[in-house]
Short mmCIF file of C-alpha atoms and ligand atoms in Angstrom, two decimals:
data_model
loop_
_atom_site.label_atom_id
_atom_site.label_comp_id
_atom_site.label_asym_id
_atom_site.label_seq_id
_atom_site.Cartn_x
_atom_site.Cartn_y
_atom_site.Cartn_z
CA MET A 1 -66.79 173.41 -47.64
CA LEU A 2 -64.35 176.27 -48.14
CA THR A 3 -64.76 179.25 -45.82
CA ASN A 4 -64.99 182.67 -47.29
CA PRO A 5 -61.53 184.24 -46.81
CA GLU A 6 -63.18 187.38 -45.35
CA ASN A 7 -64.57 185.39 -42.43
CA ILE A 8 -61.30 184.12 -41.09
CA GLY A 9 -60.82 184.86 -37.43
CA HIS A 10 -57.70 184.59 -35.30
CA SER A 11 -59.08 183.78 -31.83
CA GLU A 12 -58.62 180.29 -30.32
CA PRO A 13 -55.60 178.33 -31.54
CA VAL A 14 -56.48 175.35 -33.64
CA ILE A 15 -53.15 173.76 -32.80
CA SER A 16 -51.83 174.24 -29.32
CA ILE A 17 -48.45 172.83 -28.23
CA ARG A 18 -47.51 173.29 -24.63
CA ASN A 19 -44.15 172.30 -23.07
CA LEU A 20 -43.65 169.43 -25.52
CA LYS A 21 -40.78 167.17 -24.73
CA MET A 22 -39.89 163.97 -26.47
CA TRP A 23 -37.17 161.40 -26.03
CA TYR A 24 -36.04 158.55 -28.25
CA GLY A 25 -34.37 156.29 -25.67
CA SER A 26 -31.81 158.60 -24.05
CA LYS A 27 -31.80 161.08 -26.91
CA GLN A 28 -33.97 164.10 -26.20
CA ALA A 29 -35.46 165.27 -29.45
CA LEU A 30 -37.75 168.06 -28.13
CA ARG A 31 -36.91 170.21 -25.14
CA GLY A 32 -40.13 171.91 -24.02
CA ILE A 33 -41.58 173.65 -27.01
CA ASN A 34 -44.62 175.94 -27.14
CA ILE A 35 -46.47 176.87 -30.36
CA ASP A 36 -50.03 178.16 -30.85
CA ILE A 37 -51.29 178.11 -34.40
CA HIS A 38 -54.46 180.01 -35.30
CA LYS A 39 -57.05 179.35 -37.99
CA GLY A 40 -55.92 180.55 -41.34
CA GLN A 41 -52.28 180.79 -40.54
CA ILE A 42 -49.58 179.31 -42.72
CA VAL A 43 -46.67 178.43 -40.44
CA GLY A 44 -43.28 177.38 -41.83
CA TYR A 45 -41.27 175.16 -39.49
CA ILE A 46 -37.52 175.25 -40.18
CA GLY A 47 -34.41 174.00 -38.54
CA PRO A 48 -31.26 172.03 -39.20
CA ASN A 49 -31.34 168.26 -39.92
CA GLY A 50 -32.27 166.39 -36.76
CA ALA A 51 -33.69 169.50 -35.05
CA GLY A 52 -37.00 167.72 -34.25
CA LYS A 53 -39.35 169.10 -36.91
CA SER A 54 -40.69 165.68 -38.10
CA THR A 55 -41.02 164.54 -34.49
CA THR A 56 -43.23 167.59 -33.74
CA LEU A 57 -45.39 167.13 -36.81
CA LYS A 58 -45.89 163.44 -36.11
CA ILE A 59 -46.99 164.25 -32.57
CA VAL A 60 -49.42 166.91 -33.77
CA ILE A 61 -51.16 164.45 -36.17
CA GLY A 62 -51.40 161.79 -33.52
CA LEU A 63 -48.73 159.38 -34.87
CA LEU A 64 -46.42 159.46 -31.88
CA SER A 65 -47.90 159.38 -28.37
CA ASP A 66 -44.86 158.83 -26.22
CA PHE A 67 -44.26 162.44 -25.37
CA GLU A 68 -44.51 164.78 -22.38
CA GLY A 69 -46.58 168.01 -22.52
CA ASP A 70 -49.96 168.99 -23.83
CA VAL A 71 -50.87 168.98 -27.52
CA GLN A 72 -54.38 169.84 -28.68
CA VAL A 73 -55.84 170.04 -32.15
CA LEU A 74 -59.22 171.78 -32.47
CA GLY A 75 -59.64 171.15 -28.70
CA PHE A 76 -58.93 167.43 -29.01
CA ASP A 77 -56.10 166.03 -26.95
CA VAL A 78 -53.88 164.20 -29.45
CA LYS A 79 -52.83 161.59 -26.93
CA LYS A 80 -56.33 160.77 -25.70
CA GLU A 81 -58.26 161.24 -28.93
CA PRO A 82 -55.87 160.64 -31.82
CA LEU A 83 -58.63 159.36 -34.12
CA GLU A 84 -60.63 162.58 -33.74
CA VAL A 85 -57.48 164.45 -34.64
CA LYS A 86 -56.56 162.28 -37.59
CA LYS A 87 -60.08 162.69 -39.10
CA ARG A 88 -59.66 166.43 -39.17
CA ILE A 89 -56.10 166.76 -40.44
CA GLY A 90 -54.56 166.24 -43.85
CA TYR A 91 -50.97 164.96 -43.40
CA VAL A 92 -48.24 164.67 -45.99
CA PRO A 93 -45.39 162.65 -44.47
CA GLU A 94 -41.76 162.83 -45.27
CA ASN A 95 -40.72 159.78 -47.29
CA ALA A 96 -43.87 157.73 -46.74
CA SER A 97 -43.65 154.27 -48.12
CA LEU A 98 -46.53 154.22 -50.53
CA TYR A 99 -48.27 150.96 -51.19
CA GLU A 100 -46.02 150.40 -54.19
CA GLN A 101 -47.93 147.62 -55.78
CA LEU A 102 -50.94 149.88 -56.07
CA THR A 103 -51.63 152.41 -58.81
CA PRO A 104 -52.25 156.05 -57.85
CA MET A 105 -55.98 155.56 -58.46
CA GLU A 106 -56.12 152.43 -56.28
CA TYR A 107 -54.07 154.15 -53.55
CA LEU A 108 -56.23 157.31 -53.55
CA THR A 109 -59.40 155.20 -53.53
CA PHE A 110 -57.99 153.39 -50.46
CA VAL A 111 -57.17 156.74 -48.71
CA GLY A 112 -60.61 158.12 -49.64
CA ARG A 113 -62.29 155.07 -48.00
CA LEU A 114 -60.26 155.71 -44.83
CA TYR A 115 -61.82 159.15 -44.76
CA LYS A 116 -65.24 157.58 -45.49
CA MET A 117 -65.50 159.30 -48.90
CA GLU A 118 -67.70 157.71 -51.63
CA ASP A 119 -65.62 155.87 -54.31
CA ASP A 120 -67.06 157.85 -57.19
CA VAL A 121 -66.33 161.18 -55.43
CA VAL A 122 -62.72 160.04 -54.86
CA SER A 123 -62.36 158.72 -58.38
CA LYS A 124 -63.58 162.04 -59.94
CA ALA A 125 -61.33 164.16 -57.65
CA ALA A 126 -58.30 161.86 -58.02
CA THR A 127 -58.56 161.93 -61.84
CA GLU A 128 -58.68 165.68 -61.78
CA LEU A 129 -55.89 166.12 -59.20
CA LEU A 130 -53.57 163.65 -60.91
CA ALA A 131 -54.07 165.50 -64.19
CA LEU A 132 -53.13 168.76 -62.50
CA PHE A 133 -49.87 167.18 -61.51
CA ASP A 134 -49.26 165.75 -65.01
CA LEU A 135 -49.79 162.22 -63.81
CA THR A 136 -52.70 161.19 -66.11
CA ASP A 137 -50.57 158.80 -68.11
CA SER A 138 -49.34 157.15 -64.88
CA LYS A 139 -52.57 156.99 -62.95
CA ASP A 140 -53.06 153.30 -63.62
CA LYS A 141 -49.41 152.22 -63.34
CA ARG A 142 -47.93 150.54 -60.29
CA MET A 143 -46.13 153.10 -58.15
CA HIS A 144 -42.95 151.00 -57.61
CA THR A 145 -41.68 152.36 -60.94
CA PHE A 146 -42.36 156.04 -60.01
CA SER A 147 -39.69 158.71 -59.45
CA LYS A 148 -39.35 160.46 -56.13
CA GLY A 149 -41.18 163.50 -57.39
CA MET A 150 -44.02 161.43 -58.87
CA ARG A 151 -44.47 159.71 -55.51
CA GLN A 152 -44.41 163.02 -53.70
CA LYS A 153 -47.25 164.34 -55.95
CA VAL A 154 -49.36 161.25 -55.07
CA LEU A 155 -48.68 161.84 -51.39
CA LEU A 156 -49.61 165.50 -51.63
CA ILE A 157 -52.93 164.53 -53.27
CA SER A 158 -53.59 161.86 -50.67
CA GLY A 159 -53.10 164.38 -47.88
CA LEU A 160 -55.50 166.92 -49.33
CA ILE A 161 -58.14 164.93 -51.24
CA HIS A 162 -60.60 164.96 -48.23
CA ASN A 163 -60.51 168.75 -47.97
CA PRO A 164 -59.15 168.93 -44.47
CA ASP A 165 -59.24 172.16 -42.42
CA ILE A 166 -55.82 171.61 -40.95
CA ILE A 167 -52.98 170.60 -43.17
CA VAL A 168 -49.67 169.33 -41.81
CA LEU A 169 -46.87 168.79 -44.35
CA ASP A 170 -43.46 167.38 -43.75
CA GLU A 171 -41.15 168.56 -46.54
CA PRO A 172 -43.98 168.82 -49.08
CA LEU A 173 -41.71 170.11 -51.85
CA SER A 174 -39.13 167.38 -51.54
CA GLY A 175 -38.21 165.96 -54.94
CA LEU A 176 -40.65 168.18 -56.94
CA ASP A 177 -39.55 169.82 -60.15
CA ALA A 178 -39.61 173.61 -60.43
CA ASN A 179 -43.10 173.70 -62.00
CA ALA A 180 -44.56 171.46 -59.36
CA VAL A 181 -42.99 173.61 -56.61
CA ILE A 182 -44.66 176.69 -58.12
CA LEU A 183 -47.99 174.85 -58.30
CA VAL A 184 -47.77 173.59 -54.71
CA LYS A 185 -46.76 177.01 -53.43
CA GLU A 186 -49.79 178.47 -55.18
CA ILE A 187 -52.13 175.76 -53.87
CA LEU A 188 -50.92 176.37 -50.28
CA SER A 189 -51.28 180.13 -50.56
CA LYS A 190 -54.84 179.74 -51.92
CA LEU A 191 -55.77 177.18 -49.25
CA LYS A 192 -54.67 179.64 -46.63
CA GLY A 193 -56.93 182.19 -48.32
CA TYR A 194 -59.79 179.91 -47.69
CA GLY A 195 -59.18 179.71 -44.01
CA LYS A 196 -57.20 176.46 -43.99
CA THR A 197 -54.51 176.19 -41.37
CA ILE A 198 -51.20 175.01 -42.61
CA PHE A 199 -48.21 173.86 -40.55
CA TYR A 200 -45.38 172.61 -42.68
CA SER A 201 -41.61 171.96 -42.54
CA SER A 202 -39.28 172.69 -45.36
CA HIS A 203 -35.57 173.27 -46.17
CA LEU A 204 -36.43 175.54 -49.05
CA MET A 205 -35.78 178.91 -47.45
CA ASP A 206 -36.89 181.03 -50.41
CA VAL A 207 -40.29 179.17 -50.44
CA VAL A 208 -40.72 179.45 -46.64
CA GLU A 209 -39.89 183.13 -46.84
CA LYS A 210 -42.50 183.77 -49.52
CA ILE A 211 -45.49 181.68 -48.46
CA SER A 212 -45.42 181.64 -44.63
CA ASP A 213 -47.06 184.34 -42.60
CA ARG A 214 -45.17 183.05 -39.60
CA ILE A 215 -41.88 181.15 -39.35
CA VAL A 216 -40.84 179.04 -36.35
CA VAL A 217 -37.16 178.10 -36.12
CA LEU A 218 -36.18 174.97 -34.18
CA ASN A 219 -32.62 174.11 -33.27
CA ASN A 220 -31.64 171.04 -31.31
CA GLY A 221 -35.20 170.52 -29.98
CA GLU A 222 -35.70 174.18 -28.92
CA ILE A 223 -37.51 177.10 -30.55
CA VAL A 224 -34.95 179.79 -31.24
CA ALA A 225 -37.21 182.19 -33.14
CA ASP A 226 -40.88 182.56 -33.87
CA GLY A 227 -42.42 185.42 -35.89
CA THR A 228 -43.00 186.89 -39.29
CA PHE A 229 -40.13 187.07 -41.75
CA GLU A 230 -39.76 190.80 -40.99
CA GLU A 231 -39.64 190.14 -37.23
CA LEU A 232 -37.00 187.39 -37.67
CA ASN A 233 -35.03 189.65 -39.91
CA GLN A 234 -34.97 192.43 -37.33
CA GLU A 235 -33.97 189.99 -34.61
CA ALA A 236 -31.13 188.57 -36.72
CA GLU A 237 -29.90 192.10 -37.65
CA ALA A 238 -28.37 192.63 -41.09
CA SER A 239 -29.50 189.39 -42.70
CA ASP A 240 -32.05 190.08 -45.38
CA SER A 241 -32.77 186.52 -46.54
CA LEU A 242 -34.27 183.66 -44.62
CA GLU A 243 -31.15 181.63 -45.44
CA GLY A 244 -29.00 184.29 -43.74
CA ILE A 245 -31.31 184.35 -40.69
CA PHE A 246 -31.32 180.60 -40.53
CA ASN A 247 -27.54 180.54 -40.59
CA HIS A 248 -27.34 183.29 -37.98
CA LEU A 249 -29.70 181.46 -35.63
CA THR A 250 -28.62 177.85 -36.14
CA GLY A 251 -25.07 177.93 -37.57
CA ASN A 252 -22.15 180.05 -38.43
CA ILE A 253 -21.13 181.02 -41.93
CA GLU A 254 -17.35 181.04 -41.17
CA GLN A 255 -17.59 177.58 -39.62
CA THR A 256 -19.57 176.29 -42.63
CA VAL A 257 -16.99 177.56 -45.10
CA SER A 258 -14.16 176.07 -43.07
CA LYS A 259 -16.12 172.72 -42.92
CA ALA A 260 -16.26 172.81 -46.76
CA ASP A 261 -12.48 173.26 -46.84
CA ASP A 262 -12.06 170.36 -44.43
CA PHE A 263 -14.34 168.17 -46.59
CA ILE A 264 -12.37 168.96 -49.77
CA LYS A 265 -9.12 168.10 -47.95
CA ALA A 266 -10.58 164.91 -46.50
CA ILE A 267 -11.49 163.50 -49.92
CA GLY A 268 -7.87 164.17 -50.97
CA VAL A 269 -8.42 167.00 -53.45
P1 ATP B 1 -34.62 166.50 -40.96
O1 ATP B 1 -34.54 167.96 -41.34
O2 ATP B 1 -33.29 165.81 -41.16
O3 ATP B 1 -35.80 165.79 -41.52
P2 ATP B 1 -35.91 166.81 -38.36
O4 ATP B 1 -35.78 168.20 -37.80
O5 ATP B 1 -37.22 166.42 -38.95
O6 ATP B 1 -34.76 166.47 -39.32
P3 ATP B 1 -36.39 164.55 -36.52
O7 ATP B 1 -36.59 163.56 -37.60
O8 ATP B 1 -37.59 165.03 -35.79
O9 ATP B 1 -35.61 165.81 -37.09
O10 ATP B 1 -35.34 163.98 -35.50
C1 ATP B 1 -34.97 164.63 -34.27
C2 ATP B 1 -33.99 163.82 -33.54
O11 ATP B 1 -34.60 162.60 -33.12
C3 ATP B 1 -32.78 163.36 -34.38
O12 ATP B 1 -31.63 163.37 -33.53
C4 ATP B 1 -33.08 161.96 -34.78
O13 ATP B 1 -31.90 161.22 -34.93
C5 ATP B 1 -33.89 161.47 -33.57
N1 ATP B 1 -34.90 160.43 -34.03
C6 ATP B 1 -35.94 160.68 -34.90
N2 ATP B 1 -36.65 159.58 -35.07
C7 ATP B 1 -36.06 158.63 -34.29
C8 ATP B 1 -36.35 157.24 -33.97
N3 ATP B 1 -37.39 156.60 -34.55
N4 ATP B 1 -35.50 156.57 -33.18
C9 ATP B 1 -34.48 157.23 -32.62
N5 ATP B 1 -34.11 158.54 -32.79
C10 ATP B 1 -34.95 159.21 -33.65
#
């Protein structure tokens, strides 16, 4: 059931991340991060490639348990009660391998069953949702022939079809065409309006700037900024786009320009 947007409160965090550290072998991916996310917030998680965004999101949804620190979702400890967490979260992974021999309808029926939804309810919702993403003609075709964007649309539907209260999305706009990006932006904004909590990563700075009411910037496993776009803008001084703020916090425009020159030279131009 959707909550009336007027009844959204901002008291207890629904996602609480405390001193989170994670290693892959000797490589430390997360260096003690703290994030509290409240009901109804839409939080954009940004950072350079390899910063640790996907690792954080996988921990939050209970996919990785080999971490240090305390992570709770709706009061459930993700390490001790990952199933309780998974039941309550919608997750759209980055580059999931879909069951490619299945059709979207078969795949969504499978996902619906995992969430204990009735087949006829899933079938009705899936038919409608696939149509909204212009996939009606492909709904009974095997997914191995699908483009990246078509797969992404099926993944998005599979993460949302059970009407979760908490939605975690890893690069949800990856591969989508401009119309689909507009549609997904609109869907996320509306879901927030209904009290859904959304934690997502993206490299599309203009989208993050527009739809997030809070932006967390991760660099090399550490949070380097956390606030509204306006707060980040003030902190970065003189940048008035999220791209500029991102570069200020995690890079260096002169270095980037000089790297481009080096690249051009290295390929022998
Ligand atoms: P991107 O923007 O490129 O998706 P990211 O911010 O999501 O990057 P992560 O995928 O979380 O970054 O990776 C963080 C670090 O952990 C990187 O250095 C990456 O190489 C490393 N890493 C991630 N997964 C593994 C793994 N399964 N085994 C070893 N190292 C890993």
